[in-house]
C-alpha angles and dihedrals in degrees: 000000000000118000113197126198123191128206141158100075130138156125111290133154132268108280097022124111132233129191125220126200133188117192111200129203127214133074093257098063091113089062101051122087115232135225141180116206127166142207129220120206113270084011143101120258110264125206106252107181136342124202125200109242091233112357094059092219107152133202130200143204099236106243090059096045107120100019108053120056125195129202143151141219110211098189092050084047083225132123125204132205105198104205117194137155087041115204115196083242080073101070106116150124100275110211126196113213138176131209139203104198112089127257136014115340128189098167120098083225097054095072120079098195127045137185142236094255128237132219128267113181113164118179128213 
């Protein structure tokens, strides 16, 4: 079993940057593959951001392309989501998952281990 925690989150300005981090337990981290999704309020839960377990190869959703970057330390068993440029469209619930398949996922069923969820609030 993974457990997943999320921090980093917060209320920030248009145009400012955030950093999210999600620290994993268990001894496999380093074969899952990692993804970031988010929720808006009154929305479904969209696939942000998706990082391969040992290639590195990373995927993301188009409106955050050149402006989130995802990466991982394995060693540290954590995942980051760096977050510049913030739009007030960005403002969501940001979730941390792990999959087991291999590969990049993009699907919500696809991942097998979710967090808790931490806050992302950007103003205009």
């Amino acid at each position: 079993q993974v457990q997943l925690v999320e921090s980093g989150g917060g209320l920030v300005q248009a145009g400012d940057s955030l950093t999210l981090s999600c620290a994993a337990s268990g001894p496999i981290f380093t074969t899952y593959t990692m993804g970031w999704f988010r929720q808006a309020r009154g929305k479904e839960r969209e696939f942000v951001a998706t990082i391969h377990w040992s290639r590195g190869d990373t995927y993301y959703e188009d409106s955050v392309e050149g402006r989130f970057t995802i990466s991982r330390d394995n060693a540290e068993s954590t995942v980051y989501l760096q977050m510049n440029n913030l739009k007030p469209e960005d403002t969501a619930v940001y979730y941390c998952a792990a999959s087991t398949r291999y590969g990049l996922m993009t699907r919500r069923d696809e991942y097998d281990f979710w967090g808790q969820g931490t806050q992302v609030t950007v103003s205009s």
